[in-house]
Coordinates of C-alpha atoms and ligand atoms in Angstrom, one line a residue:
M1 CA 53.6 145.4 -99.6
R2 CA 51.3 144.2 -96.7
K3 CA 52.1 144.8 -93.2
L4 CA 50.6 143.8 -89.9
I5 CA 50.4 145.7 -86.5
S6 CA 49.2 143.4 -84.0
N7 CA 48.0 143.1 -80.6
G8 CA 48.0 147.0 -79.8
T9 CA 45.7 149.0 -78.0
I10 CA 43.9 151.2 -80.7
V11 CA 42.6 154.5 -79.6
N12 CA 40.1 155.8 -82.5
E13 CA 37.2 157.9 -82.9
G14 CA 36.1 157.6 -79.0
R15 CA 36.9 154.0 -78.5
T16 CA 39.8 152.1 -77.1
F17 CA 40.2 148.3 -77.8
K18 CA 42.6 145.8 -78.5
G19 CA 43.1 145.0 -82.1
N20 CA 45.1 144.4 -85.1
I21 CA 45.8 146.6 -88.4
V22 CA 46.5 145.5 -91.8
I23 CA 48.2 148.0 -94.2
E24 CA 48.6 147.3 -98.0
N25 CA 50.9 149.8 -99.5
D26 CA 49.9 153.4 -98.7
R27 CA 46.5 152.4 -97.0
I28 CA 44.9 150.8 -94.0
I29 CA 42.9 147.9 -95.4
E30 CA 41.7 146.1 -92.3
I31 CA 41.1 147.0 -88.6
S32 CA 40.3 143.7 -86.7
E33 CA 39.1 143.8 -83.3
H34 CA 38.7 140.1 -82.0
T35 CA 40.5 137.9 -84.7
T36 CA 44.1 138.1 -85.8
P37 CA 44.2 138.4 -89.7
R38 CA 45.9 135.5 -91.4
G39 CA 47.5 135.7 -94.6
T40 CA 51.5 136.4 -95.0
Y41 CA 53.1 139.9 -94.2
D42 CA 56.1 141.7 -95.7
E43 CA 56.4 143.0 -92.3
C44 CA 54.8 142.3 -88.7
V45 CA 55.0 145.0 -85.8
D46 CA 54.2 143.3 -82.5
A47 CA 52.5 146.5 -80.7
T48 CA 51.7 144.3 -77.3
G49 CA 51.8 146.8 -74.4
C50 CA 51.6 149.8 -76.8
F51 CA 48.9 152.1 -77.8
V52 CA 48.1 152.5 -81.5
L53 CA 46.9 156.0 -82.4
P54 CA 46.1 157.9 -86.0
G55 CA 49.6 160.1 -86.6
V56 CA 49.1 163.6 -85.3
I57 CA 48.1 166.2 -87.5
D58 CA 49.8 169.7 -86.6
A59 CA 48.1 172.4 -87.9
H60 CA 50.5 175.1 -86.8
V61 CA 54.3 175.1 -87.4
H62 CA 57.0 177.3 -88.5
F63 CA 59.7 175.5 -90.5
R64 CA 61.7 178.8 -91.4
E65 CA 62.3 177.5 -94.9
P66 CA 62.8 179.4 -97.2
G67 CA 64.8 182.1 -95.7
M68 CA 65.9 181.4 -92.3
E69 CA 67.6 177.8 -92.8
E70 CA 70.2 178.4 -90.3
K71 CA 67.3 178.0 -87.7
A72 CA 65.4 175.1 -89.2
D73 CA 64.4 173.5 -92.7
I74 CA 61.6 171.4 -93.9
E75 CA 64.1 168.2 -93.6
S76 CA 65.2 169.0 -90.2
E77 CA 61.9 169.6 -88.8
T78 CA 60.0 167.0 -90.6
R79 CA 62.3 164.4 -89.1
A80 CA 61.7 165.8 -85.7
A81 CA 58.2 165.7 -86.4
A82 CA 58.2 161.9 -87.3
Y83 CA 60.2 161.1 -84.2
G84 CA 57.5 162.7 -82.3
G85 CA 54.6 160.8 -84.0
V86 CA 53.3 163.5 -86.3
T87 CA 52.3 162.8 -89.9
S88 CA 51.1 165.9 -91.3
Y89 CA 51.5 169.5 -90.8
F90 CA 50.3 173.0 -92.2
E91 CA 53.1 175.1 -92.2
M92 CA 52.8 179.1 -91.6
P93 CA 53.6 182.0 -94.1
N94 CA 55.9 184.0 -92.0
T95 CA 59.1 182.7 -93.9
S96 CA 61.4 184.6 -96.3
P97 CA 59.9 185.6 -98.7
Q98 CA 56.4 185.1 -96.9
T99 CA 53.8 183.0 -98.4
T100 CA 51.7 185.8 -99.7
S101 CA 52.1 185.2 -103.3
I102 CA 51.0 182.3 -105.5
E103 CA 54.8 182.0 -106.4
A104 CA 55.8 181.7 -103.0
L105 CA 53.3 179.1 -102.2
N106 CA 54.3 176.9 -105.3
D107 CA 57.9 177.3 -104.4
K108 CA 56.9 175.8 -100.8
F109 CA 55.2 173.1 -102.3
Q110 CA 58.2 172.2 -104.7
R111 CA 60.5 172.3 -101.6
A112 CA 58.4 169.8 -99.5
S113 CA 58.2 167.4 -102.4
R114 CA 61.9 167.1 -102.4
S115 CA 62.5 167.2 -98.5
S116 CA 59.5 166.6 -96.6
H117 CA 59.6 163.2 -94.7
I118 CA 55.9 163.5 -93.7
N119 CA 52.8 165.0 -95.5
Y120 CA 52.2 168.8 -96.1
S121 CA 50.4 171.6 -96.8
F122 CA 50.8 175.5 -96.4
F123 CA 48.5 178.4 -95.2
F124 CA 48.5 181.4 -97.4
G125 CA 49.3 184.6 -95.6
A126 CA 46.8 187.4 -96.0
T127 CA 48.3 191.2 -96.1
N128 CA 46.8 194.6 -96.5
A129 CA 47.4 194.3 -100.1
N130 CA 46.7 190.7 -101.5
C131 CA 43.3 189.9 -100.7
E132 CA 42.5 189.4 -104.6
L133 CA 44.9 186.5 -104.6
I134 CA 42.6 184.5 -102.2
R135 CA 40.2 184.1 -105.0
H136 CA 43.2 182.4 -106.9
L137 CA 44.0 179.6 -104.4
D138 CA 43.3 176.0 -104.9
V139 CA 41.1 175.3 -102.3
H140 CA 41.8 171.6 -102.3
S141 CA 45.7 172.3 -101.8
V142 CA 45.6 174.7 -98.8
P143 CA 44.1 174.2 -95.4
G144 CA 43.4 178.0 -95.4
V145 CA 44.3 181.6 -95.1
K146 CA 46.6 182.7 -92.2
L147 CA 46.0 186.2 -90.8
F148 CA 48.1 188.1 -88.3
M149 CA 45.6 190.5 -86.9
G150 CA 47.5 193.1 -85.1
S151 CA 50.8 191.1 -84.7
S152 CA 54.1 192.5 -85.6
T153 CA 55.3 189.9 -88.4
G154 CA 56.8 192.0 -91.3
N155 CA 54.0 193.4 -93.6
M156 CA 51.8 190.6 -92.7
L157 CA 50.5 192.7 -89.9
V158 CA 46.8 193.3 -91.2
D159 CA 45.4 196.2 -89.3
R160 CA 42.9 198.0 -91.4
L161 CA 39.4 197.3 -90.8
G162 CA 38.3 197.7 -94.5
V163 CA 41.1 195.1 -95.5
L164 CA 40.0 192.7 -92.7
D165 CA 36.3 193.0 -93.9
E166 CA 37.4 192.1 -97.3
I167 CA 39.7 189.2 -96.2
F168 CA 36.8 187.5 -94.1
A169 CA 34.4 188.1 -96.8
T170 CA 36.6 186.7 -99.7
S171 CA 37.5 183.7 -97.5
A172 CA 33.9 183.1 -96.8
A173 CA 33.2 183.4 -100.4
V174 CA 35.7 180.9 -101.6
G175 CA 35.1 178.4 -99.0
L176 CA 38.6 178.6 -96.9
P177 CA 38.7 178.9 -93.0
I178 CA 40.7 181.6 -91.6
M179 CA 43.2 180.9 -88.9
T180 CA 44.3 184.1 -86.9
H181 CA 47.0 185.1 -84.6
C182 CA 45.1 187.5 -82.5
E183 CA 46.9 190.2 -80.4
D184 CA 45.9 194.0 -80.6
S185 CA 49.3 195.8 -81.6
N186 CA 48.2 199.2 -80.1
I187 CA 47.9 198.0 -76.7
I188 CA 51.0 195.9 -76.8
N189 CA 53.0 198.9 -78.0
A190 CA 51.6 201.2 -75.6
N191 CA 52.5 198.7 -72.8
M192 CA 56.0 198.2 -74.0
K193 CA 56.6 202.0 -74.2
A194 CA 55.3 202.1 -70.7
A195 CA 57.4 199.3 -69.3
K196 CA 60.4 200.9 -71.1
E197 CA 60.2 204.2 -69.5
R198 CA 59.9 202.4 -66.1
Y199 CA 62.2 199.5 -66.4
G200 CA 64.6 200.3 -68.9
D201 CA 65.2 199.0 -72.7
D202 CA 64.6 195.3 -72.1
P203 CA 62.0 194.7 -69.4
D204 CA 62.2 191.7 -67.4
L205 CA 60.6 188.4 -68.9
T206 CA 58.2 188.3 -65.9
L207 CA 56.6 191.5 -67.7
H208 CA 56.0 190.0 -71.0
H209 CA 52.7 188.8 -70.2
K210 CA 51.7 192.2 -68.9
I211 CA 53.0 193.8 -72.1
R212 CA 51.4 191.2 -74.6
S213 CA 48.5 191.4 -72.1
E214 CA 45.3 189.3 -71.7
E215 CA 43.5 192.7 -72.8
A216 CA 45.6 192.7 -76.2
C217 CA 44.6 189.1 -76.6
Y218 CA 40.9 189.5 -75.8
R219 CA 40.3 192.8 -78.2
S220 CA 41.8 191.1 -81.2
S221 CA 39.9 187.7 -80.7
A222 CA 36.5 189.7 -80.0
L223 CA 37.2 191.6 -83.3
A224 CA 37.9 188.2 -85.1
V225 CA 34.6 186.7 -83.7
D226 CA 32.7 189.8 -84.9
L227 CA 34.1 189.6 -88.5
A228 CA 33.6 185.9 -88.7
L229 CA 29.8 186.3 -87.7
K230 CA 29.5 189.3 -89.9
H231 CA 30.7 187.6 -92.7
K232 CA 29.8 183.8 -92.1
T233 CA 33.4 182.9 -92.3
Q234 CA 34.9 179.8 -90.6
L235 CA 37.4 180.9 -88.0
H236 CA 40.0 179.0 -86.2
I237 CA 41.8 181.2 -83.4
A238 CA 45.3 180.0 -83.3
H239 CA 47.0 179.3 -80.1
L240 CA 44.6 180.9 -77.3
S241 CA 46.4 181.9 -74.2
T242 CA 43.7 183.4 -71.8
A243 CA 40.9 182.1 -69.9
R244 CA 38.9 185.2 -70.8
E245 CA 38.8 184.5 -74.6
L246 CA 37.0 181.4 -73.9
E247 CA 34.0 183.5 -73.2
L248 CA 34.1 184.5 -76.9
L249 CA 32.4 181.1 -77.6
N250 CA 29.3 182.1 -75.7
V251 CA 28.9 185.1 -78.3
P252 CA 25.4 184.1 -80.1
N253 CA 26.0 182.1 -83.2
A254 CA 30.0 181.6 -82.5
K255 CA 29.7 178.1 -82.2
H256 CA 28.8 177.8 -85.7
Y257 CA 31.8 179.8 -87.1
V258 CA 34.5 180.0 -84.5
T259 CA 36.9 177.0 -83.1
L260 CA 39.9 177.4 -80.9
E261 CA 43.4 175.9 -81.0
A262 CA 45.7 175.5 -78.0
V263 CA 49.3 175.2 -78.2
I264 CA 51.8 173.3 -76.1
A265 CA 53.5 176.2 -74.6
H266 CA 50.5 177.6 -73.1
L267 CA 49.4 174.1 -71.7
L268 CA 52.7 173.3 -70.1
F269 CA 54.0 176.4 -68.7
T270 CA 52.9 179.6 -66.7
N271 CA 54.6 183.0 -66.3
D272 CA 56.4 181.6 -63.2
D273 CA 58.5 179.4 -65.1
Y274 CA 60.8 182.2 -66.5
T275 CA 62.7 182.1 -63.2
T276 CA 64.1 178.4 -64.2
L277 CA 63.6 178.6 -68.1
G278 CA 64.1 182.4 -68.9
G279 CA 64.0 183.4 -72.7
L280 CA 63.6 179.5 -73.8
I281 CA 59.7 180.0 -73.1
K282 CA 59.3 183.2 -74.6
C283 CA 56.6 183.0 -77.2
N284 CA 53.7 185.4 -78.7
P285 CA 51.0 185.2 -77.5
S286 CA 52.6 185.4 -74.0
I287 CA 52.4 182.6 -71.6
K288 CA 50.1 183.6 -69.0
T289 CA 49.3 183.0 -65.6
L290 CA 48.3 179.6 -63.7
A291 CA 44.6 180.6 -63.7
D292 CA 44.8 180.8 -67.5
R293 CA 46.7 177.5 -67.8
T294 CA 44.1 175.7 -65.7
E295 CA 41.1 177.0 -67.6
L296 CA 42.9 176.0 -71.1
R297 CA 43.3 172.4 -69.8
K298 CA 39.8 172.4 -68.7
A299 CA 38.7 173.6 -72.2
L300 CA 40.8 170.7 -73.7
A301 CA 38.7 168.3 -71.9
D302 CA 35.2 169.8 -72.2
G303 CA 35.6 170.7 -75.9
R304 CA 35.7 174.4 -75.7
I305 CA 39.3 174.0 -77.3
S306 CA 39.1 171.7 -80.5
T307 CA 42.7 171.3 -81.6
I308 CA 46.0 171.3 -80.1
G309 CA 48.9 172.5 -82.4
T310 CA 52.5 173.2 -81.6
D311 CA 53.3 176.4 -82.7
H312 CA 56.8 175.0 -83.5
A313 CA 58.8 178.0 -84.1
P314 CA 62.7 177.5 -83.7
H315 CA 65.4 180.1 -83.4
L316 CA 69.1 179.7 -82.6
L317 CA 69.9 179.4 -78.7
A318 CA 71.5 182.8 -79.0
Q319 CA 68.5 184.4 -80.1
K320 CA 66.7 183.5 -76.9
Q321 CA 68.6 185.6 -74.7
G322 CA 67.5 188.8 -73.1
G323 CA 64.3 190.2 -71.6
A324 CA 60.9 190.8 -72.9
A325 CA 62.0 193.3 -75.6
K326 CA 65.2 191.4 -76.8
A327 CA 64.7 187.5 -76.6
T328 CA 62.9 186.4 -79.8
S329 CA 59.5 184.7 -79.6
G330 CA 59.0 181.0 -80.4
M331 CA 60.6 177.6 -79.5
P332 CA 60.7 174.2 -81.1
M333 CA 58.2 171.7 -79.7
I334 CA 56.9 169.1 -82.4
Q335 CA 59.1 166.2 -81.2
F336 CA 57.7 166.2 -77.9
S337 CA 53.9 167.4 -78.4
L338 CA 52.5 164.2 -78.2
V339 CA 54.5 162.5 -75.4
A340 CA 53.8 166.0 -73.5
I341 CA 50.2 165.6 -73.9
L342 CA 50.0 161.9 -72.8
E343 CA 51.7 163.3 -69.7
L344 CA 48.5 165.4 -69.3
V345 CA 46.3 162.2 -69.8
D346 CA 48.4 160.6 -67.2
K347 CA 47.8 163.5 -64.9
G348 CA 44.0 163.4 -65.5
V349 CA 43.8 166.6 -67.4
L350 CA 41.9 164.9 -70.5
T351 CA 41.6 161.2 -71.7
I352 CA 43.4 159.6 -74.2
E353 CA 40.4 159.3 -76.6
R354 CA 40.1 163.1 -76.3
M355 CA 43.7 163.6 -76.9
V356 CA 43.2 161.8 -80.3
E357 CA 40.4 164.0 -81.2
L358 CA 42.5 167.0 -80.4
M359 CA 45.5 166.1 -82.3
A360 CA 44.4 164.1 -85.1
H361 CA 40.5 163.8 -85.7
A362 CA 39.6 167.6 -85.2
P363 CA 42.5 168.9 -87.1
A364 CA 41.4 166.7 -90.1
H365 CA 37.7 167.6 -89.4
R366 CA 38.2 171.4 -89.2
F367 CA 40.4 171.9 -92.4
Q368 CA 38.6 169.0 -94.4
V369 CA 41.7 166.9 -94.7
N370 CA 41.0 164.0 -97.2
E371 CA 41.6 160.3 -95.9
R372 CA 43.6 161.1 -93.0
G373 CA 43.2 161.8 -89.4
F374 CA 41.4 158.7 -88.4
L375 CA 42.2 154.8 -88.4
R376 CA 39.9 153.6 -91.0
P377 CA 39.8 151.1 -93.8
N378 CA 40.8 152.9 -97.1
Y379 CA 42.4 155.9 -95.2
K380 CA 46.0 156.5 -95.6
A381 CA 48.1 154.5 -93.3
D382 CA 49.5 157.5 -90.8
I383 CA 49.8 155.6 -87.6
A384 CA 51.7 156.7 -84.2
I385 CA 52.5 153.8 -81.8
V386 CA 53.5 154.7 -78.5
R387 CA 54.4 152.8 -75.3
P388 CA 53.7 153.8 -71.7
N389 CA 55.9 153.2 -68.7
S390 CA 59.0 153.5 -71.0
P391 CA 61.0 156.4 -69.1
W392 CA 63.6 158.4 -71.2
Q393 CA 65.0 161.9 -70.9
V394 CA 65.2 164.8 -73.4
T395 CA 68.7 165.3 -73.9
E396 CA 70.7 167.0 -76.6
D397 CA 71.4 164.1 -78.5
I398 CA 67.8 163.3 -79.1
I399 CA 66.7 166.4 -80.4
Q400 CA 66.1 166.3 -84.0
S401 CA 65.4 170.0 -84.5
K402 CA 68.2 171.6 -86.0
C403 CA 68.5 174.3 -83.4
K404 CA 69.5 171.6 -81.1
W405 CA 67.8 172.9 -77.9
S406 CA 64.5 172.4 -76.4
P407 CA 62.7 174.2 -73.2
L408 CA 62.3 170.5 -72.3
Q409 CA 65.7 169.5 -71.9
G410 CA 66.3 167.5 -68.8
H411 CA 62.7 166.5 -68.6
C412 CA 61.8 162.7 -68.1
F413 CA 58.8 161.4 -70.3
N414 CA 57.1 158.3 -69.3
W415 CA 55.7 157.8 -72.9
K416 CA 57.8 157.1 -75.8
V417 CA 56.9 156.9 -79.6
E418 CA 58.3 153.8 -80.9
H419 CA 57.1 153.8 -84.3
T420 CA 55.6 156.3 -87.0
F421 CA 54.1 155.0 -90.2
C422 CA 53.3 157.8 -92.9
N423 CA 51.5 156.7 -96.0
G424 CA 52.3 153.1 -94.9
V425 CA 56.0 153.6 -94.7
H426 CA 57.7 152.7 -91.6
L427 CA 59.4 155.9 -90.9
L428 CA 60.6 155.6 -87.3
N429 CA 61.0 152.0 -86.0
K430 CA 62.1 152.2 -82.3
D431 CA 65.2 154.6 -82.7
V432 CA 65.9 153.8 -86.2
F433 CA 64.7 156.7 -88.7
N434 CA 64.3 156.0 -92.6
A435 CA 65.4 159.1 -94.0
T436 CA 64.4 158.2 -97.8
P437 CA 60.7 158.5 -98.1
R438 CA 59.0 161.7 -98.8
G439 CA 55.7 162.7 -97.6
E440 CA 52.6 163.5 -99.8
K441 CA 50.9 166.8 -100.3
L442 CA 47.7 167.0 -98.4
S443 CA 44.4 167.4 -100.0
F444 CA 41.1 169.0 -98.9
R445 CA 37.5 168.5 -99.5
Ligands
ZN1 ZN1 52.7 180.3 -85.1

């Protein structure tokens, strides 16, 4: 099967140019800048007026399968992803059972091979008791080890210093990066106790960022950086939420080992948005102040933050009611991440070339993904085609995530994802979705 994407504005590896892409079966075979490739094609997509980007690689999602399929599953959420121009993802281990054994990891790969519309891999979750298993991981199958440092997620809270040392040392020895969720639970627990004494059982949401505080984030992130430098471990700190944590990049040598992720919620919202959006935008780490968001946005542009993920974490709408103690944390986002960041491009926060770097090139580079994340001959044809000046509104019928709500409901976007190709397969064609094909297991160098 030969396919032609013609006349689009291609954004790739820092350059923006008018061109054409030829796909043969699952791969890009030609990118031509000045001439229209001749020949016959099984399918031609006229991308005039559109921007042609590498498919988004989302290194941070929670798809809830197995164990919480009432909230989401791999099929529903990868469909949402394809609608959003996302073609690959790494999923997190806090499912039920947790992905903290080789059996649980293999089970997820099996499930994804049956139902994932796009390309997949899974983080292995470190616990206080499973460090030895890190040595048995196939480093070409998983992106890395996920570590909840002092966050209360079942028994995946790793809080013993000796164990942390062992996990960082072992990951470095096998050559896997560690991705951390950094919040100090002692600080959070003390803050929550004090807030409950003062305000009752379920303190107001506007206190969430004071309970899950800047200090809690900074202390934990600083410890992760210390451990990474001590053991020479590659460390990717997930969902950075405070301006202060950006200072950790100035620790001598940190730049050789430490990279930072920002997620959509912290880039779009501030703690003032609880008045309109309530528990819908409650997440952990908490959404902080306007000053924090401003600095995070600056850090996207200047390179201090190296990847954008979604932390896509659906819950049932009923579970999002309540205050800082009772509303569950997390929100769906994967269907709208690309158009949301394109909106920041329109606002002048970052360039479209930088956006492509943050959402496709850098995740591929950071985690050493083979043959994806770039528009290059012989690479897999994972492509998102987006159209500017094509306004549409987020309404319930558009939402593909199983939970059927979004904090962005009612919002008007100016960019639209018109086409998604995954392994050369035309998954999304305007609003028509091809539900038959399955994604591939990602491989890592
Ligand atoms: Zn997460």
